[in-house]
PDB file of C-alpha atoms in Angstrom:
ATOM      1  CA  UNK B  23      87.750  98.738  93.979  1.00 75.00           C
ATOM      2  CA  UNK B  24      90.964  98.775  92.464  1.00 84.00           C
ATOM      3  CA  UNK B  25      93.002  96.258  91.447  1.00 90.00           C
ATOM      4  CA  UNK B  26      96.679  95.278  89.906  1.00 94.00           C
ATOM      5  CA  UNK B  27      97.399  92.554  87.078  1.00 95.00           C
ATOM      6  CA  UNK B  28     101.093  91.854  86.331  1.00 96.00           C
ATOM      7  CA  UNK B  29     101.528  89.564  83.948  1.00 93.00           C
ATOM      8  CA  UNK B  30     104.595  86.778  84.017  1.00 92.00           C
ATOM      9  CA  UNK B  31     105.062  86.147  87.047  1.00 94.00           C
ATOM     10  CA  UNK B  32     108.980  85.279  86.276  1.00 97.00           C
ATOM     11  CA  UNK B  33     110.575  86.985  83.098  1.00 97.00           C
ATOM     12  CA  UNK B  34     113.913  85.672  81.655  1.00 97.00           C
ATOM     13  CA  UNK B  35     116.032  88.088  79.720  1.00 97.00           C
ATOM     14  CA  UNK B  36     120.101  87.863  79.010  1.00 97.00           C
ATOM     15  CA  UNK B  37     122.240  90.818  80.075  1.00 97.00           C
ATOM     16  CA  UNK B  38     122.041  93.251  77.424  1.00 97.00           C
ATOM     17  CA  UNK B  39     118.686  92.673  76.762  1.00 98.00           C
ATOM     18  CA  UNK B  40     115.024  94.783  76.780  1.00 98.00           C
ATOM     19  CA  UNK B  41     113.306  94.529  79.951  1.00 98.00           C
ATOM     20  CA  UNK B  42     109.764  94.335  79.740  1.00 98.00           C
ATOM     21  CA  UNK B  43     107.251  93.638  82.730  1.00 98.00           C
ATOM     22  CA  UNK B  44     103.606  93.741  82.367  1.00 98.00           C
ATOM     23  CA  UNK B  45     100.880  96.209  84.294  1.00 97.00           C
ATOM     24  CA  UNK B  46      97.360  96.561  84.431  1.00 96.00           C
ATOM     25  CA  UNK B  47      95.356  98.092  86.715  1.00 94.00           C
ATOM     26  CA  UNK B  48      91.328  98.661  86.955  1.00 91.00           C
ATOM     27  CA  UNK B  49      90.719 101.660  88.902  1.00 83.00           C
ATOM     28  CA  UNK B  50      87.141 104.011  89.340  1.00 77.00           C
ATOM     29  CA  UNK B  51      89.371 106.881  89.886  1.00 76.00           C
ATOM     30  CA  UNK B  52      92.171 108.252  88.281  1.00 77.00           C
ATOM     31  CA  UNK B  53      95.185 106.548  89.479  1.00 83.00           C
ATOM     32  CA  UNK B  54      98.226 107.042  90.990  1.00 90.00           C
ATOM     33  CA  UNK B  55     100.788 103.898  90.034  1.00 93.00           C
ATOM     34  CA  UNK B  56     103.685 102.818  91.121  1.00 94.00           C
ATOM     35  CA  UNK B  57     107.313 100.366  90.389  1.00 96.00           C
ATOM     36  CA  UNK B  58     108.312  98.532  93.502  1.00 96.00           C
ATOM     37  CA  UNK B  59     111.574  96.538  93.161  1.00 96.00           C
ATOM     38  CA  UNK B  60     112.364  93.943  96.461  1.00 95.00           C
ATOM     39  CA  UNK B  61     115.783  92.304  96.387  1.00 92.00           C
ATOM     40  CA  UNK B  62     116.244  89.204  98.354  1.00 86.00           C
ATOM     41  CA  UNK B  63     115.507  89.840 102.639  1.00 80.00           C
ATOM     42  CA  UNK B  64     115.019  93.360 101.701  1.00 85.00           C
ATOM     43  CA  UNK B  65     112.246  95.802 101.684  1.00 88.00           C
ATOM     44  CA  UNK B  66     110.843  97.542  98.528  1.00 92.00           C
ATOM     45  CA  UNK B  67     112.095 100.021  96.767  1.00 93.00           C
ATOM     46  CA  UNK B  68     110.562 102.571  94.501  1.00 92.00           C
ATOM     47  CA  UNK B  69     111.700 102.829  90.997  1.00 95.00           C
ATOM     48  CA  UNK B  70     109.477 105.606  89.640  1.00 93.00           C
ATOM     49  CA  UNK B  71     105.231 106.409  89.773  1.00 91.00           C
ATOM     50  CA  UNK B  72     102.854 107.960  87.440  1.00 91.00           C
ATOM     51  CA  UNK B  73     100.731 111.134  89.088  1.00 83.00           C
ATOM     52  CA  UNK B  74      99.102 112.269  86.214  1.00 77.00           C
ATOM     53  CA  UNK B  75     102.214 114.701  85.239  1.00 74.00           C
ATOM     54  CA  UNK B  76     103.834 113.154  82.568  1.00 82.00           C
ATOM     55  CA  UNK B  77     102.675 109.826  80.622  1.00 88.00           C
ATOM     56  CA  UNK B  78     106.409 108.578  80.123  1.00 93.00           C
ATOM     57  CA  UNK B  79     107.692 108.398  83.777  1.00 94.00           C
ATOM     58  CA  UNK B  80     111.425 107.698  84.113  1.00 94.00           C
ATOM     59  CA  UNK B  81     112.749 106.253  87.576  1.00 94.00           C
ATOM     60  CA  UNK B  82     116.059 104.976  89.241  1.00 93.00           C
ATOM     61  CA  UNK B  83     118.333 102.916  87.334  1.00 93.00           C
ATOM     62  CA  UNK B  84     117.901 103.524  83.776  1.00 96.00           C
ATOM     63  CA  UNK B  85     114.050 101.980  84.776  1.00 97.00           C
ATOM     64  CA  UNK B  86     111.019 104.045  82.998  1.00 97.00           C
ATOM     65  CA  UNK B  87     107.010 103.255  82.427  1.00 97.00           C
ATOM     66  CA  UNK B  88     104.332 104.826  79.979  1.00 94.00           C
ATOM     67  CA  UNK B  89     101.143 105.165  81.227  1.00 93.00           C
ATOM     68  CA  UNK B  90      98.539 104.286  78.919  1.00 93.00           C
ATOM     69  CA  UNK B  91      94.606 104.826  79.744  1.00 90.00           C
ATOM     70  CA  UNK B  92      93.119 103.009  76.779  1.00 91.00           C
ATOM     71  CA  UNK B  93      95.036 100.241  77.632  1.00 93.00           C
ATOM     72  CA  UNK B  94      94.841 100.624  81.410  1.00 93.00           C
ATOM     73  CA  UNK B  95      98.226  99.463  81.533  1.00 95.00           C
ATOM     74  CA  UNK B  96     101.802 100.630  82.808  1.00 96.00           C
ATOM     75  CA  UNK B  97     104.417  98.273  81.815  1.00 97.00           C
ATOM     76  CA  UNK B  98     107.900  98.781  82.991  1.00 98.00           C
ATOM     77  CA  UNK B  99     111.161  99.123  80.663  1.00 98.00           C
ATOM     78  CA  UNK B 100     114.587  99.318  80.014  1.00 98.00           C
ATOM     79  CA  UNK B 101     116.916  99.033  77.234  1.00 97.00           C
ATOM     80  CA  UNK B 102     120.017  96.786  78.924  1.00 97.00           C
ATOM     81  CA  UNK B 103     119.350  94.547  81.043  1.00 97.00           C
ATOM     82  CA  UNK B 104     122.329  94.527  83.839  1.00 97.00           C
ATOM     83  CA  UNK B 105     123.026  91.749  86.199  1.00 96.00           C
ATOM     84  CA  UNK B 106     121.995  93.790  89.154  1.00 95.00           C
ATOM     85  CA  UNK B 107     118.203  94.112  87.633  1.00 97.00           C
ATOM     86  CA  UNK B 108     117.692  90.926  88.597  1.00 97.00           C
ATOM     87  CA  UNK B 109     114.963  91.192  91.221  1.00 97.00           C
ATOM     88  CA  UNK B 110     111.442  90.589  92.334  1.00 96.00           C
ATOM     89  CA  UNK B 111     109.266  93.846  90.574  1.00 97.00           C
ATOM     90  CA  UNK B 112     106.121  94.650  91.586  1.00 96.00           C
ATOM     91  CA  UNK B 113     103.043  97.134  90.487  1.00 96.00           C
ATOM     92  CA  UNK B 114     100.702  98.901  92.349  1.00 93.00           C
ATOM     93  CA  UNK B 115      97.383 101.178  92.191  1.00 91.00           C
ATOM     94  CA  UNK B 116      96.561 103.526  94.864  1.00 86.00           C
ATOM     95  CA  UNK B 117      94.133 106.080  95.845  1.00 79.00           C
ATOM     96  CA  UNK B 118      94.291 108.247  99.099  1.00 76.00           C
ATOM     97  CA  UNK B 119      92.461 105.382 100.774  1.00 77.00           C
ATOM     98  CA  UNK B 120      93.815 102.361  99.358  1.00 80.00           C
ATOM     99  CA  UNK B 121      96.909 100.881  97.731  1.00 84.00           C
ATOM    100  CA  UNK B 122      96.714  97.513  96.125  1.00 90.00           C
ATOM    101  CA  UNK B 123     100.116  95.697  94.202  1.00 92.00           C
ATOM    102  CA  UNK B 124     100.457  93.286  91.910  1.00 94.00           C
ATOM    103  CA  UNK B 125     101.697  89.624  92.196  1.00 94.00           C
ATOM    104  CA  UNK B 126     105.074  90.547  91.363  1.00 95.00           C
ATOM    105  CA  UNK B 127     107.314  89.810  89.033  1.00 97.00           C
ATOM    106  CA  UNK B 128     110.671  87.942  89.919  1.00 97.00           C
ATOM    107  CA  UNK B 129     113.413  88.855  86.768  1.00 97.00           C
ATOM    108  CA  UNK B 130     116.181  86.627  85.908  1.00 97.00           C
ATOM    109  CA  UNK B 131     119.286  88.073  83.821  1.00 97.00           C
ATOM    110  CA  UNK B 132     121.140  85.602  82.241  1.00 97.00           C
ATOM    111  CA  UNK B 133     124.971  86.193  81.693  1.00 94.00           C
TER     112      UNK B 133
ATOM    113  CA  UNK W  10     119.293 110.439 106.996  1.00 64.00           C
ATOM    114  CA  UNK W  11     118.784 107.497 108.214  1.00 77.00           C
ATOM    115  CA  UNK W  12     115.880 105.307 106.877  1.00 92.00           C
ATOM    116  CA  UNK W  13     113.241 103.117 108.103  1.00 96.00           C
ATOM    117  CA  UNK W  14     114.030 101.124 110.958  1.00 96.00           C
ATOM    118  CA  UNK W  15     112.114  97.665 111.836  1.00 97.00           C
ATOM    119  CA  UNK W  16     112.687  95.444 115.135  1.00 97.00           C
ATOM    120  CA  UNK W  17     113.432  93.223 114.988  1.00 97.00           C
ATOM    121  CA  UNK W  18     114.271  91.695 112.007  1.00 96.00           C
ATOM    122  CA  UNK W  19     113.520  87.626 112.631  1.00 96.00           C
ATOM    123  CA  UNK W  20     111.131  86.712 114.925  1.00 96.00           C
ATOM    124  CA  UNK W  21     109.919  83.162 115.992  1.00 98.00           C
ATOM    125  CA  UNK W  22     106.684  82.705 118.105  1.00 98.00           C
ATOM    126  CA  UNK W  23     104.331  79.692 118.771  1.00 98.00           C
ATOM    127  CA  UNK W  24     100.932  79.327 117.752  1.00 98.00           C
ATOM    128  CA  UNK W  25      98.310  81.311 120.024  1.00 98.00           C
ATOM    129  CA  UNK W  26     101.244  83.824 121.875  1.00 98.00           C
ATOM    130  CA  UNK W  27     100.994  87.715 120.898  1.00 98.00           C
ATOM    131  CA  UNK W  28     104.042  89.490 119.285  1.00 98.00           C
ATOM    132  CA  UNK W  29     104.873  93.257 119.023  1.00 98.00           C
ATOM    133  CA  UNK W  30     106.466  94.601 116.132  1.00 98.00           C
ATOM    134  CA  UNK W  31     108.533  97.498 115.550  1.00 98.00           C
ATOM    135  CA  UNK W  32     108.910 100.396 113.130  1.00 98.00           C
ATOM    136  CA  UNK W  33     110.373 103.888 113.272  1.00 98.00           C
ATOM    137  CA  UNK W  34     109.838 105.816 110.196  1.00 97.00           C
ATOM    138  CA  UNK W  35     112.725 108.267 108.378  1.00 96.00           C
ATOM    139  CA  UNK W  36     113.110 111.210 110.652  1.00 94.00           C
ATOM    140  CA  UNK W  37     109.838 113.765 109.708  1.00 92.00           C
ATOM    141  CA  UNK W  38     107.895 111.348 108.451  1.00 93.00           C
ATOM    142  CA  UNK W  39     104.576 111.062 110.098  1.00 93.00           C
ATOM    143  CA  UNK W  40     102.883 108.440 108.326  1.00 94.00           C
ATOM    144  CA  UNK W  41     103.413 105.324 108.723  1.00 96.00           C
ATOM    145  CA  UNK W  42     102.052 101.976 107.316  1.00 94.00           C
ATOM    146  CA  UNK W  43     102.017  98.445 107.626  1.00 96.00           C
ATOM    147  CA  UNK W  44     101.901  95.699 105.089  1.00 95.00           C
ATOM    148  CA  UNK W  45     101.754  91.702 105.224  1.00 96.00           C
ATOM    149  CA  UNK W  46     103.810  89.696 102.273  1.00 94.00           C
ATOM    150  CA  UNK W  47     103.222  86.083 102.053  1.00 94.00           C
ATOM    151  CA  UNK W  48     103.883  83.589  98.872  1.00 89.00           C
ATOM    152  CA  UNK W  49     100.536  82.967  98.948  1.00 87.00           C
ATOM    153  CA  UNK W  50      98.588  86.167  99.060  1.00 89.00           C
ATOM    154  CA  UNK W  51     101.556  88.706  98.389  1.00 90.00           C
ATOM    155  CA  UNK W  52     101.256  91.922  99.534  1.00 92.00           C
ATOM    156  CA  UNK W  53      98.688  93.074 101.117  1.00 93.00           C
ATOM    157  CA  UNK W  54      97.753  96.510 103.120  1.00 92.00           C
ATOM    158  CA  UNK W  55      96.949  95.725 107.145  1.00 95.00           C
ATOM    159  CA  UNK W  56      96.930 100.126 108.033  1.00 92.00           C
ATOM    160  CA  UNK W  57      98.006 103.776 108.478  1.00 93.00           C
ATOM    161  CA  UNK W  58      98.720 105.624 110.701  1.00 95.00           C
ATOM    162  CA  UNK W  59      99.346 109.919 110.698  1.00 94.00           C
ATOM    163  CA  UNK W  60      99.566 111.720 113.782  1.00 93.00           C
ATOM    164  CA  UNK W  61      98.427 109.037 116.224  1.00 94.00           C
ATOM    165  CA  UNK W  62      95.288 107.976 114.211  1.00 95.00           C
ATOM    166  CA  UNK W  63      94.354 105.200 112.274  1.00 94.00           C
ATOM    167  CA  UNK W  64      93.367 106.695 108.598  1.00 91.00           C
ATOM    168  CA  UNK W  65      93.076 103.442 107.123  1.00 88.00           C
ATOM    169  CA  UNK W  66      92.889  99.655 107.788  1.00 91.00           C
ATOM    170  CA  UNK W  67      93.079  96.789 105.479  1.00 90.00           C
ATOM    171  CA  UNK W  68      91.149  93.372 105.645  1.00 90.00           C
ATOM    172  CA  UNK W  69      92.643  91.743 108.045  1.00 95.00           C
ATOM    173  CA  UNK W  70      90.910  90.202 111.637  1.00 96.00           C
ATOM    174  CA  UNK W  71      90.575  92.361 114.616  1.00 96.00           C
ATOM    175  CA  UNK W  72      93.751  89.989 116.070  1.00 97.00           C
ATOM    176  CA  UNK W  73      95.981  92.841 113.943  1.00 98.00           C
ATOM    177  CA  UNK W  74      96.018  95.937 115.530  1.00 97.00           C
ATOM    178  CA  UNK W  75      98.691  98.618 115.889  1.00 97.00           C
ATOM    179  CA  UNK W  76      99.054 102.396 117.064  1.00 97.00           C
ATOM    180  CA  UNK W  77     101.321 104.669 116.473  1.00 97.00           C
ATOM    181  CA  UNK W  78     103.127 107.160 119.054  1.00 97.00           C
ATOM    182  CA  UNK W  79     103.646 110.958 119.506  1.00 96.00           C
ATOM    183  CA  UNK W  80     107.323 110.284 117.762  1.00 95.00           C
ATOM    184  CA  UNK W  81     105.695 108.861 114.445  1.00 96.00           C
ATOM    185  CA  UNK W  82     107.054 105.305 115.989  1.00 97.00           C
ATOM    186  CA  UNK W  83     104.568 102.638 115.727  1.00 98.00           C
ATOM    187  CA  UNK W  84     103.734  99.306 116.466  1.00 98.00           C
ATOM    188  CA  UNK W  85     101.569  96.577 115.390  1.00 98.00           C
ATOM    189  CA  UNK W  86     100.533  93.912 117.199  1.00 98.00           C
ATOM    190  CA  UNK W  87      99.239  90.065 116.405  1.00 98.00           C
ATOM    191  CA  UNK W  88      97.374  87.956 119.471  1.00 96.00           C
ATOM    192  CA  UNK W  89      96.426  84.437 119.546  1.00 97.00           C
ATOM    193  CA  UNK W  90      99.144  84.070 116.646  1.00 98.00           C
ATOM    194  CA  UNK W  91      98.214  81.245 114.198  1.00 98.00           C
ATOM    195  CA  UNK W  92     100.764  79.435 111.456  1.00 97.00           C
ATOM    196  CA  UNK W  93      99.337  81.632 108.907  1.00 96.00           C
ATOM    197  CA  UNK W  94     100.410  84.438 109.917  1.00 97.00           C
ATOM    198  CA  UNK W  95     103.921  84.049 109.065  1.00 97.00           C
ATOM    199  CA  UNK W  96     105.119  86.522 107.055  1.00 97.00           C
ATOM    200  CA  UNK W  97     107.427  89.353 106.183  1.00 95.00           C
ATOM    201  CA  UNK W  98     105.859  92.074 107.688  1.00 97.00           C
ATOM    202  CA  UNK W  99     106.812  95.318 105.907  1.00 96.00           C
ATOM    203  CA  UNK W 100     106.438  98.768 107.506  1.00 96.00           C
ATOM    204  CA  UNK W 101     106.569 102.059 105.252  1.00 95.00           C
ATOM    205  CA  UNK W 102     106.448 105.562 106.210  1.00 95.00           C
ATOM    206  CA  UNK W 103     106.169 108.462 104.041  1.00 91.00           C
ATOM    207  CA  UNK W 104     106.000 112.826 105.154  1.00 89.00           C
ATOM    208  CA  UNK W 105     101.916 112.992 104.190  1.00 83.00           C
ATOM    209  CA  UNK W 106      99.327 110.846 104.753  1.00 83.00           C
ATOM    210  CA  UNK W 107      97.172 109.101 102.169  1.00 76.00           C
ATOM    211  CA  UNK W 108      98.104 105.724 100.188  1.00 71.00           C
ATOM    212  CA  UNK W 109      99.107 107.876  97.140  1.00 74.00           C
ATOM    213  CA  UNK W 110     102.018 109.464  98.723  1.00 78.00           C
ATOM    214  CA  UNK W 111     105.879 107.777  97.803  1.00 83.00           C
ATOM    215  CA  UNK W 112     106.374 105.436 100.511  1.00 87.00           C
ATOM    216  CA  UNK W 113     109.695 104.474 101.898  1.00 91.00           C
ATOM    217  CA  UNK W 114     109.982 100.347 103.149  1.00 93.00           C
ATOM    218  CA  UNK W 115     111.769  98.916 105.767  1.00 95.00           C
ATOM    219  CA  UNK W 116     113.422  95.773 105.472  1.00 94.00           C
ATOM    220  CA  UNK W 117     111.071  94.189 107.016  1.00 95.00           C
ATOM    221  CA  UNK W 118     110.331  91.938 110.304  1.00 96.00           C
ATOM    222  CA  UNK W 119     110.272  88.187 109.274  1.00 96.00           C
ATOM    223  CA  UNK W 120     107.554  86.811 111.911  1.00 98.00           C
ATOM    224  CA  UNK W 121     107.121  82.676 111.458  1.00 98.00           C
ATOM    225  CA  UNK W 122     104.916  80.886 113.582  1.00 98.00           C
ATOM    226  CA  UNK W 123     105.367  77.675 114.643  1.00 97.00           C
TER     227      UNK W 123
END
């Protein structure tokens, strides 16, 4: 079974600021992963996913992840922080059966 | 191109009635799925659908059931609703099947049960 781990479930950064939000995933297969962001009465919206191409994945919005096996994580970054990052964030594992997400992660940016 | 579309978008029901939901995926698209989001237990997978068949269902009771029509459009459906089943209820739709294919939400159909 797979499985998604993101820790903090609310991170606090000031505009300007590294982002950093926390993956880990347990998965018997190799896995496909994934950045969700969900604004407020809105649906999700994907920000980038690892498919075994590339380790460093970069997405939407200045938003980019590194896959890392040994670790079994995929943690989510970027170098400014803007106002409009601020968000709910959420991982999530999938196979061609199965897709499992995170908690999420709700980001504050502080002016 | 217009994206996914969910009716509707608020929805009010009282415990034990049925409700339909809504969801027509991006034009081409022929997979669609369904998702529950709740404080409590997140997000969680309820099924797929690709071509009229269900590929793949979540943990969820036999109450939650959907299908999906010959124009990709499908529907899910509650019965004998209870007050935990309020939820946003997210549909996604994406051009192959499998749960490792990008996936493109809807906004969502906010269901709460009184």
């Amino acid at each position: 079974a797979q499985s998604v781990t993101q820790l903090g479930s609310h991170v606090s950064v000031s505009e300007g600021a590294l982002v950093l939000l926390r993956c880990n995933y347990s998965s018997s297969v190799p896995p496909y992963l994934f950045w969700y962001v969900q604004y407020p009465n809105q649906g999700l919206q994907l920000l980038l996913k690892y498919t075994s191409a590339a380790t460093l994945v970069k997405g939407i919005n200045g938003f980019e992840a590194e896959f890392k096996k040994s670790e079994t994580s995929f943690h989510l970054t970027k170098p400014s922080a803007h106002m409009s990052d601020a968000a709910e964030y959420f991982c999530a594992v999938s196979s061609p059966n199965d897709m499992r997400f995170g908690a999420g992660t709700r980001l504050t940016v502080k002016p | 191109k217009a994206g996914v579309t969910q009716t509707p978008r608020y929805l009010i029901k009282t415990r034990g009635q049925q409700v339909t939901l809504s969801c027509s995926p991006i034009s081409g698209h022929r997979s669609v799925s369904w998702y529950q989001q709740t404080p409590g237990q997140g997000l969680q997978f309820l099924f797929e659908y690709f071509s009229e068949t269900q590929r793949n269902k979540g943990n969820f009771p036999g109450r939650f059931s959907g299908r999906q029509f010959s124009n990709s459009r499908s529907e899910m459906n509650v019965s004998t609703l209870e007050l935990g089943d309020s939820a946003l209820y997210l549909c996604a739709s994406s051009f192959s099947p499998g749960m490792d294919t990008e996936a493109f939400f809807g906004q969502g159909t906010r269901l709460t049960v009184v």
